[in-house]
CSV table of C-alpha atoms and ligand atoms in Angstrom, one decimal:
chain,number,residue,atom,x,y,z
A,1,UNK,CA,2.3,-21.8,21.7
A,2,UNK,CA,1.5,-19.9,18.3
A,3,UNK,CA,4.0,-17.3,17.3
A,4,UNK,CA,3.9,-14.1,18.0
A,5,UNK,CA,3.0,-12.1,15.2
A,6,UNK,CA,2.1,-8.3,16.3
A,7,UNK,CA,4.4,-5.8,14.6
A,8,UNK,CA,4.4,-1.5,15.6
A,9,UNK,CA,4.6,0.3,12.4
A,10,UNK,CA,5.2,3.2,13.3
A,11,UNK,CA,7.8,2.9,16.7
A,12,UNK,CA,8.8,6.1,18.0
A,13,UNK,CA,5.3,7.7,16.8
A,14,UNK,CA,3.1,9.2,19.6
A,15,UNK,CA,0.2,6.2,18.9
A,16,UNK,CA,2.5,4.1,17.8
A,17,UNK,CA,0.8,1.8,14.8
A,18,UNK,CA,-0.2,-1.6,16.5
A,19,UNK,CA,-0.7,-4.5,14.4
A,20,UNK,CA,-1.7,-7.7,16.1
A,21,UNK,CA,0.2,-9.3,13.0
A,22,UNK,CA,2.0,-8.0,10.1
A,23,UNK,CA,-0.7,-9.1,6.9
A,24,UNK,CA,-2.2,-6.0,5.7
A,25,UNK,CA,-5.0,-5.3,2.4
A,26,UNK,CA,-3.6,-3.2,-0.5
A,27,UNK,CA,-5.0,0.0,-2.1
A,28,UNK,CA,-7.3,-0.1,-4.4
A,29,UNK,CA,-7.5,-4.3,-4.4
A,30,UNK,CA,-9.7,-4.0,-1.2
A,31,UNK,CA,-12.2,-0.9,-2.2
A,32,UNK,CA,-13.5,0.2,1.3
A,33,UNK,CA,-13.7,-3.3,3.0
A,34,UNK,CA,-17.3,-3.1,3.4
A,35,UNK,CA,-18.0,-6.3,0.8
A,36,UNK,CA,-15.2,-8.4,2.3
A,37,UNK,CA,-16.5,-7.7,5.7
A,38,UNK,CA,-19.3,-9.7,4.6
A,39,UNK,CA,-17.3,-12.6,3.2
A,40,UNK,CA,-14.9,-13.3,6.5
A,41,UNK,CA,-13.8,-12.0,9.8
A,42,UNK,CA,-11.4,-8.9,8.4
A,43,UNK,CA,-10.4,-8.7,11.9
A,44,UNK,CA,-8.3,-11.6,12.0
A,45,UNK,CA,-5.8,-9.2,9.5
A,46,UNK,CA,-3.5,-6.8,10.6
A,47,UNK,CA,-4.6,-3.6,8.8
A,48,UNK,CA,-6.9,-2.7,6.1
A,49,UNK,CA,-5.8,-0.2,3.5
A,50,UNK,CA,-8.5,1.8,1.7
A,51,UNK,CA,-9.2,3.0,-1.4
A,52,UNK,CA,-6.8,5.7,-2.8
A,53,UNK,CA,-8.6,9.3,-1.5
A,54,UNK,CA,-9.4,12.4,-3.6
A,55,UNK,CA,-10.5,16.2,-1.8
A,56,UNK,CA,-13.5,15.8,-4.5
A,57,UNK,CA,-15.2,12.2,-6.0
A,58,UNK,CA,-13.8,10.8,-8.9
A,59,UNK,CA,-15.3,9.1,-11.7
A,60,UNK,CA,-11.9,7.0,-12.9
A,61,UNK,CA,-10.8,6.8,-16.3
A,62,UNK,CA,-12.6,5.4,-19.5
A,63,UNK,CA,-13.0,1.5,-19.8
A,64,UNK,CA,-11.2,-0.6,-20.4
A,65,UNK,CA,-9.4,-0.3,-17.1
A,66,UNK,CA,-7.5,-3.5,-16.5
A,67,UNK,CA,-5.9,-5.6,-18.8
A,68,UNK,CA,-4.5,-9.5,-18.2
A,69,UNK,CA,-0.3,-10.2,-18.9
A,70,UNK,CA,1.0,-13.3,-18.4
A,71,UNK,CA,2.0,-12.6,-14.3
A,72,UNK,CA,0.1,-9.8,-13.0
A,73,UNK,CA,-2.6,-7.4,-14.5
A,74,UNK,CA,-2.0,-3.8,-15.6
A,75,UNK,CA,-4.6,-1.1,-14.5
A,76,UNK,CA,-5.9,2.5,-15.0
A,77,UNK,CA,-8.4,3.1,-12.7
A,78,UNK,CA,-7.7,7.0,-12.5
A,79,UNK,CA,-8.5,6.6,-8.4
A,80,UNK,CA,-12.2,6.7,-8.9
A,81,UNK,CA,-13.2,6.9,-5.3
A,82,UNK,CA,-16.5,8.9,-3.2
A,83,UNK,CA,-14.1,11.8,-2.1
A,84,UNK,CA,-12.8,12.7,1.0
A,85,UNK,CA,-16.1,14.2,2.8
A,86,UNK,CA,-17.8,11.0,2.3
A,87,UNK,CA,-14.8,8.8,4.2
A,88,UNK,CA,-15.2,11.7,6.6
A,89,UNK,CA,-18.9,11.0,7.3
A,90,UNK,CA,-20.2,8.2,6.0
A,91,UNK,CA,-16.8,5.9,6.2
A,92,UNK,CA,-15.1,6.5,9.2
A,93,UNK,CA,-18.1,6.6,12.1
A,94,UNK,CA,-18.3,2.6,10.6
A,95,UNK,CA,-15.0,1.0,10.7
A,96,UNK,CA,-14.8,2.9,14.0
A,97,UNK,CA,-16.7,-0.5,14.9
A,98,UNK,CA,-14.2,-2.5,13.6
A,99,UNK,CA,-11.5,-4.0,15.7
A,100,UNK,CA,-8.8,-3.9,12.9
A,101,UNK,CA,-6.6,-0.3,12.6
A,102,UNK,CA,-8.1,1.5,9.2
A,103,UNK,CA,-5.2,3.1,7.1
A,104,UNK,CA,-6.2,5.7,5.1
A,105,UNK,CA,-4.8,5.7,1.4
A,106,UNK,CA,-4.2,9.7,0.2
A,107,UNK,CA,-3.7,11.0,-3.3
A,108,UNK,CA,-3.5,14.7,-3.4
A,109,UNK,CA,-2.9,16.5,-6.6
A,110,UNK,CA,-1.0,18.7,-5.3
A,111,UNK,CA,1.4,18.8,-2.2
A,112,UNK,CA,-0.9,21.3,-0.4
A,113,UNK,CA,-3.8,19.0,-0.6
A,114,UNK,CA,-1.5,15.9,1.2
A,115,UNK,CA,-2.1,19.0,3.9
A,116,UNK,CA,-5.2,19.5,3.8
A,117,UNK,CA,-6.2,16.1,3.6
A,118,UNK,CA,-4.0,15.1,6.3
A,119,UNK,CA,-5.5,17.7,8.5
A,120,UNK,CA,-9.0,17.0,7.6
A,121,UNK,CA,-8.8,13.2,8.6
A,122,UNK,CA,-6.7,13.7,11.7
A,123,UNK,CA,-8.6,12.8,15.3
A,124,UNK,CA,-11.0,10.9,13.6
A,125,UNK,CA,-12.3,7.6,15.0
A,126,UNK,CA,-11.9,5.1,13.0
A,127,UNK,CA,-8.6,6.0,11.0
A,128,UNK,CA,-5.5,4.3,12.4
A,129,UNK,CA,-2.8,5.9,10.1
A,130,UNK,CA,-2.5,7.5,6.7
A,131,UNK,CA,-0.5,6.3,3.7
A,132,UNK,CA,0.4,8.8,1.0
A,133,UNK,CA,-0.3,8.0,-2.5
A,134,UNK,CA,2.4,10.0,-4.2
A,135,UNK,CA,3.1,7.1,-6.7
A,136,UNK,CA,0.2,7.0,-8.8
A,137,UNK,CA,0.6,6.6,-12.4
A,138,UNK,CA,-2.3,7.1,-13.9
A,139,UNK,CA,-3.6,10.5,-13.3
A,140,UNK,CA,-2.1,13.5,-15.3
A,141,UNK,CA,-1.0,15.9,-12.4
A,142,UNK,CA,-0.1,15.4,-9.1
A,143,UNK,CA,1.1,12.1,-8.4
A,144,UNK,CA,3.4,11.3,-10.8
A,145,UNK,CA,5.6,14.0,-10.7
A,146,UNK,CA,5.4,14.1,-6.8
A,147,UNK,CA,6.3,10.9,-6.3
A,148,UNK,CA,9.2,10.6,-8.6
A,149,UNK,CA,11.1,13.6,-7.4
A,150,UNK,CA,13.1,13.5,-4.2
A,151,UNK,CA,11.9,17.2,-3.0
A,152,UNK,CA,8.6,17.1,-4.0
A,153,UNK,CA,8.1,13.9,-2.1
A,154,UNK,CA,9.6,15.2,1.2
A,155,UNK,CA,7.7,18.0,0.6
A,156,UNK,CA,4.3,16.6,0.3
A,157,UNK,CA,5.9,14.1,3.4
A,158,UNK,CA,5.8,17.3,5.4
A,159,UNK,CA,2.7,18.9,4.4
A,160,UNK,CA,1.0,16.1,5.6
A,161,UNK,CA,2.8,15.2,9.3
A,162,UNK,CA,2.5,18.8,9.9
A,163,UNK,CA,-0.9,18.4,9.8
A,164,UNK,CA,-1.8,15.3,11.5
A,165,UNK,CA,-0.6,13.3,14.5
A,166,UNK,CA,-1.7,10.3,12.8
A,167,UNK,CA,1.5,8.0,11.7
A,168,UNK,CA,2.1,8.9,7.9
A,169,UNK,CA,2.9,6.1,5.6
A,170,UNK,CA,4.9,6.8,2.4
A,171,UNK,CA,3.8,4.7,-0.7
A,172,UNK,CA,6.8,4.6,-2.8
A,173,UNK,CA,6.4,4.2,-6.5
A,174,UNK,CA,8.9,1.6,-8.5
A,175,UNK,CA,9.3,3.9,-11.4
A,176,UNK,CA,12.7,5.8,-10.8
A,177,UNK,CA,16.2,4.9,-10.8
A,178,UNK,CA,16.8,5.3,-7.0
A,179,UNK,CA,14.0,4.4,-4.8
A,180,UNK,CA,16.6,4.8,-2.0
A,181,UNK,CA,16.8,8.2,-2.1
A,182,UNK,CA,12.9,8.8,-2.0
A,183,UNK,CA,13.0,6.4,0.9
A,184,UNK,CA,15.6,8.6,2.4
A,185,UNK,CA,13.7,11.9,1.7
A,186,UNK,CA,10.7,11.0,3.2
A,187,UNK,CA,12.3,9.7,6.2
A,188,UNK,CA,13.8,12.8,7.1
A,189,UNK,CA,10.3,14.5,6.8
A,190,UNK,CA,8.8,12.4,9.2
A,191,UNK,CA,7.8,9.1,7.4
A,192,UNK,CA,6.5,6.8,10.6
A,193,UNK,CA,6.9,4.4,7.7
A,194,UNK,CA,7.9,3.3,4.2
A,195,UNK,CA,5.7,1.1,1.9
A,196,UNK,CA,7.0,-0.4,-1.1
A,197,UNK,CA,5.8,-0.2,-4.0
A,198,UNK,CA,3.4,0.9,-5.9
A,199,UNK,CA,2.7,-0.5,-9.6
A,200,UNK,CA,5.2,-0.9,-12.1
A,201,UNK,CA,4.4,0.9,-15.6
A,202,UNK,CA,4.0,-1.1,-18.4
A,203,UNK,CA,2.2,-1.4,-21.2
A,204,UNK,CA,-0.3,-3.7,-22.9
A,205,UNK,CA,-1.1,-3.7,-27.6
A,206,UNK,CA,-4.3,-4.8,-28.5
A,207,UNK,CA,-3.4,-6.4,-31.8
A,208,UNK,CA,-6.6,-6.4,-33.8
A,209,UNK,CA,-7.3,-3.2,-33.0
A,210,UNK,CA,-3.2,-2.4,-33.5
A,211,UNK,CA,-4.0,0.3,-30.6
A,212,UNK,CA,-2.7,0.2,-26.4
A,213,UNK,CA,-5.4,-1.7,-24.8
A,214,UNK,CA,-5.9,0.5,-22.3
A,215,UNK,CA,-7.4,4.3,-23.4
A,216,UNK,CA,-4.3,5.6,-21.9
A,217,UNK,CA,-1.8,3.5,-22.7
A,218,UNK,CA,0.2,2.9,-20.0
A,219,UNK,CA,-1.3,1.1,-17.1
A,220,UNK,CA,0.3,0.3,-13.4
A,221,UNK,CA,1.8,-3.7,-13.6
A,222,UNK,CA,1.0,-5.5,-10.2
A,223,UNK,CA,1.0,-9.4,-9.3
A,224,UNK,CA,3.5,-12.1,-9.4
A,225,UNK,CA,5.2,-10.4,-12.2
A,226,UNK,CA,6.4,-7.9,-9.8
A,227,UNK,CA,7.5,-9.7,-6.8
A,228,UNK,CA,11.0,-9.4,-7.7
A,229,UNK,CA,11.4,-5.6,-8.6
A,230,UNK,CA,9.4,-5.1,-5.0
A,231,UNK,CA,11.7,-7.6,-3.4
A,232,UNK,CA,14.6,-5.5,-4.4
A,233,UNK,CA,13.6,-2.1,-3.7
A,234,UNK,CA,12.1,-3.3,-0.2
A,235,UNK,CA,16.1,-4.7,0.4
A,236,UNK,CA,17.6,-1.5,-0.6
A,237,UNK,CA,15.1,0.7,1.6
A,238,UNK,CA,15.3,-1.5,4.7
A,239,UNK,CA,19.3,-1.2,4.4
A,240,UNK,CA,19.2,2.6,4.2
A,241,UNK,CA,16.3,3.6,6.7
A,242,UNK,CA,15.5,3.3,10.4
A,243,UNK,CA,11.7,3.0,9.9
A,244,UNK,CA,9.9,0.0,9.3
A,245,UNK,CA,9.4,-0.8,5.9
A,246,UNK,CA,6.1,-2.6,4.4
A,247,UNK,CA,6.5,-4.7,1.6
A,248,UNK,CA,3.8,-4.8,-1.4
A,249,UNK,CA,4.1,-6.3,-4.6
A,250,UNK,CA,2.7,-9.6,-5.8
A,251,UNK,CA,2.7,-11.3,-2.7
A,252,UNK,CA,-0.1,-14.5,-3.0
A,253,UNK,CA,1.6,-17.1,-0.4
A,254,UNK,CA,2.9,-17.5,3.2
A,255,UNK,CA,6.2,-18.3,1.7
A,256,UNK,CA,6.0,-14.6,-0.5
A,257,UNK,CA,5.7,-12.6,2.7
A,258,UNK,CA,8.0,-14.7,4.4
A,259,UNK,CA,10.5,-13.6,2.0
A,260,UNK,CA,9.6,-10.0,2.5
A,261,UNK,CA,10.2,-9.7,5.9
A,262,UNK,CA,13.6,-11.6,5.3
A,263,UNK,CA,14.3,-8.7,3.3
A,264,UNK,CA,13.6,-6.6,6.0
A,265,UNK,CA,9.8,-6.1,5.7
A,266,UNK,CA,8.6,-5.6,8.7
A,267,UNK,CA,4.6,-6.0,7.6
A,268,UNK,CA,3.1,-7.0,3.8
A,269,UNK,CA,0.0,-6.1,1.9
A,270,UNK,CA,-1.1,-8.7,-0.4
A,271,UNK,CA,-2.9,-6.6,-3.7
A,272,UNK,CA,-3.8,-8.5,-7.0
A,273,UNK,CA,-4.0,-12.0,-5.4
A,274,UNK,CA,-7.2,-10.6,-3.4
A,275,UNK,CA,-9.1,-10.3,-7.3
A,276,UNK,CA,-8.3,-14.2,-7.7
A,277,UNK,CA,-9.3,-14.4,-4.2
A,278,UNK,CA,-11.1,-12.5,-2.0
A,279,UNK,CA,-9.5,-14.7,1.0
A,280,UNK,CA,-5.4,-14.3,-0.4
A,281,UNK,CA,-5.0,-12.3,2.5
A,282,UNK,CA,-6.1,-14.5,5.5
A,283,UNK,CA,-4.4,-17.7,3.0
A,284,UNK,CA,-0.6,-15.6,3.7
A,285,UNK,CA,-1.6,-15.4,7.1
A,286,UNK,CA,-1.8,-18.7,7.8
A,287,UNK,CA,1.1,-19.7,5.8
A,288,UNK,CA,3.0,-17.0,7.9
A,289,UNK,CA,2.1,-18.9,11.0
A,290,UNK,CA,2.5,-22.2,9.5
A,291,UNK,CA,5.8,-21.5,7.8
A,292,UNK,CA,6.7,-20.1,11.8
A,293,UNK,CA,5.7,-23.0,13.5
A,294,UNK,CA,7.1,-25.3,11.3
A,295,UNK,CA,10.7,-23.6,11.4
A,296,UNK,CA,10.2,-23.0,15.0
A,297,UNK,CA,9.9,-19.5,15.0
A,298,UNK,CA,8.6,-18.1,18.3
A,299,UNK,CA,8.5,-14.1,17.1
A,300,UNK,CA,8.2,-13.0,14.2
A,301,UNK,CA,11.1,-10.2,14.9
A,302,UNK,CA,13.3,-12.9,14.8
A,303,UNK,CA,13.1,-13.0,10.9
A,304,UNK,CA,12.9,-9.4,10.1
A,305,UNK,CA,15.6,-8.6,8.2
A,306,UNK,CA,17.5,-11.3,8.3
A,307,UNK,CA,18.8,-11.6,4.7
A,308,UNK,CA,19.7,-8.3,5.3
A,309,UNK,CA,23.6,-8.1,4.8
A,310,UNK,CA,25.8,-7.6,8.6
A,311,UNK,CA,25.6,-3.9,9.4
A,312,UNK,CA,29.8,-2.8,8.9
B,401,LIG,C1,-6.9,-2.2,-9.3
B,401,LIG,C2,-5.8,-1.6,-8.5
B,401,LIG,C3,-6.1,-0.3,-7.9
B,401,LIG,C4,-5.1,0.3,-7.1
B,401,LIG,N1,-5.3,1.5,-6.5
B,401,LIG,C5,-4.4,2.0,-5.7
B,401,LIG,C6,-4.7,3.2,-4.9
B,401,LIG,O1,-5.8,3.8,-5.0
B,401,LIG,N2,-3.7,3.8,-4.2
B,401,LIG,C7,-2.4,3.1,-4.1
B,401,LIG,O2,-1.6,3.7,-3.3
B,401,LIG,N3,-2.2,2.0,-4.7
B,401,LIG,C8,-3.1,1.4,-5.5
B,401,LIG,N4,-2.8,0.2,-6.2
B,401,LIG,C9,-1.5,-0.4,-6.0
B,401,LIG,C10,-1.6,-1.5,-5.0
B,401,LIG,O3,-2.0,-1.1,-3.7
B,401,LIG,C11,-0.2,-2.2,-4.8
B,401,LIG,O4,0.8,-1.3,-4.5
B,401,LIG,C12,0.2,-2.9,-6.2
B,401,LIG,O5,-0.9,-3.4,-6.8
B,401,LIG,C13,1.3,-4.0,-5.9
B,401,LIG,O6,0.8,-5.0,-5.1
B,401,LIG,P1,0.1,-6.4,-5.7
B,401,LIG,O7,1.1,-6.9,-6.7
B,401,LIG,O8,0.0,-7.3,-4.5
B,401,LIG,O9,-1.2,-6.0,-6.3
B,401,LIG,C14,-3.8,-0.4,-6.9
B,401,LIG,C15,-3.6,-1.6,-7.6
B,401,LIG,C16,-4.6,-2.2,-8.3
B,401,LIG,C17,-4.3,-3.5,-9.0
């Protein structure tokens, strides 16, 4: 008997969040899931995360975008996307035909427009869930300060469950010194779920041109690099919160979400190993249900949380 893999996201939520197993894309490393479509069965994953969402179409920020380190890439992109009528109309009515939940990946610049986008996507076919982008570093407003500040986070939490029956997702960014207590705020505001973490600022020096490489300097650290810090926060969130966490960060093997959901992960999305490739995600899959069958796993459950220290 294979192991049984499927995972609810979002538990006490009125549709609940289904996933017939617990591999999920990343924002942004997976565009709209059009192209990969093409290239294998996406319906074989768990979820598939879009593109980061604007009210109006973005152009991104100036090349160059992305720069190699050692472990990971650093990016700017600036969430260049099509804008939130085109998902509306032109997105939506086709991965309604898929048979893999679509999550919708938010980024309002301001905490009204987590509203208004919330309410403008809710009842649509096609769009399983919502995940909230209040993490982005790269644009100048919005983002950043929301999701670094306890308040504002719960705050743009509500606006959006207020306006939506859809399960909201809260992407939590690495870049504070207590994740916990955004975890914690969101929570309270009605987070079906928590999903940890965003990209990790850093910073990259061309030194010819003894200038950043990137126009704006800083840029958003993901891949192997990361694991670690996402690891950590993924620990500390899981201890403190009742809803199921989803762990993101560097994650390229089996064996890498494996030790996510040990850490009480209850689903992963694999980001930066999709660029290497386009297949990383159905690759941890696999090794999920290898790694299972080989340590006699029957359900996943079992494992979630396990490294988790004994509630006192
Ligand atoms: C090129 C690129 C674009 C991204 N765009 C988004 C985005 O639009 N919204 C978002 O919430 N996260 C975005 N992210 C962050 C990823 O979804 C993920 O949280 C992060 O890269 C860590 O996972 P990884 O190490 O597996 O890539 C982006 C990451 C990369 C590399």
């Amino acid at each position: 008997m294979p192991p049984s893999l499927a995972v609810d996201l979002a538990p006490g939520h009125k549709t609940g969040l289904a996933l017939r197993n617990p591999v999920m894309t990343a924002s942004g490393t997976f565009s709209w899931g059009f192209e990969f479509a093409k290239q294998f069965d996406i319906n074989a994953l768990g979820a598939v995360v879009s593109k980061g969402v604007t009210i109006a179409p973005r152009a991104g920020n100036q090349q160059p975008r992305v720069a190699e380190t050692p472990a990971g890439m650093l990016n700017s992109i600036g969430l260049q996307n099509v804008g939130l009528d085109e998902v509306i109309t032109e997105l939506a009515p086709k991965w309604a035909k898929w048979d893999v939940p679509v999550i919708v990946n938010v980024a309002g610049d301001t905490i009204d427009e987590f509203g208004e986008m919330a309410a403008a996507l809710d009842g649509l076919p096609g769009i399983a869930a919502l995940e909230l982008n209040i993490s982005c570093p790269n644009v100048d407003i919005g983002g950043i300060e929301i999701g670094q500040d306890p308040e504002a986070s719960a705050r743009a939490t509500r606006a959006a469950v207020r306006n939506t029956d859809l399960p909201v997702i809260v992407k939590l960014t690495p870049n504070v010194t207590d994740p916990v207590k955004l975890a914690l705020a969101v929570e309270a505001e009605g987070a079906a779920a928590i999903c940890a973490i965003n990209t990790v600022l850093g910073l990259a020096i061309d030194t010819k041109r003894r200038r950043p490489v990137l126009p704006r300097a800083r840029g958003g650290l993901s891949g192997p690099a990361i694991k670690p810090v996402a690891l950590r926060i993924v620990y500390d969130v899981a201890k403190a919160v009742r809803v199921p966490v989803i762990g993101c960060g560097g994650i390229r093997t089996g064996e890498d979400a494996i030790e996510f959901l040990m850490a009480g992960a209850s689903a992963v999305q694999v980001g930066t190993a999709t660029f290497a490739d386009p297949r990383a995600p159905l690759d941890v899959l696999d090794g999920i249900e290898a790694w299972c069958a080989r340590e006699g796993v029957e359900d996943l459950r079992e494992i979630i949380g396990c490294a988790l220290p004994a509630p006192v």
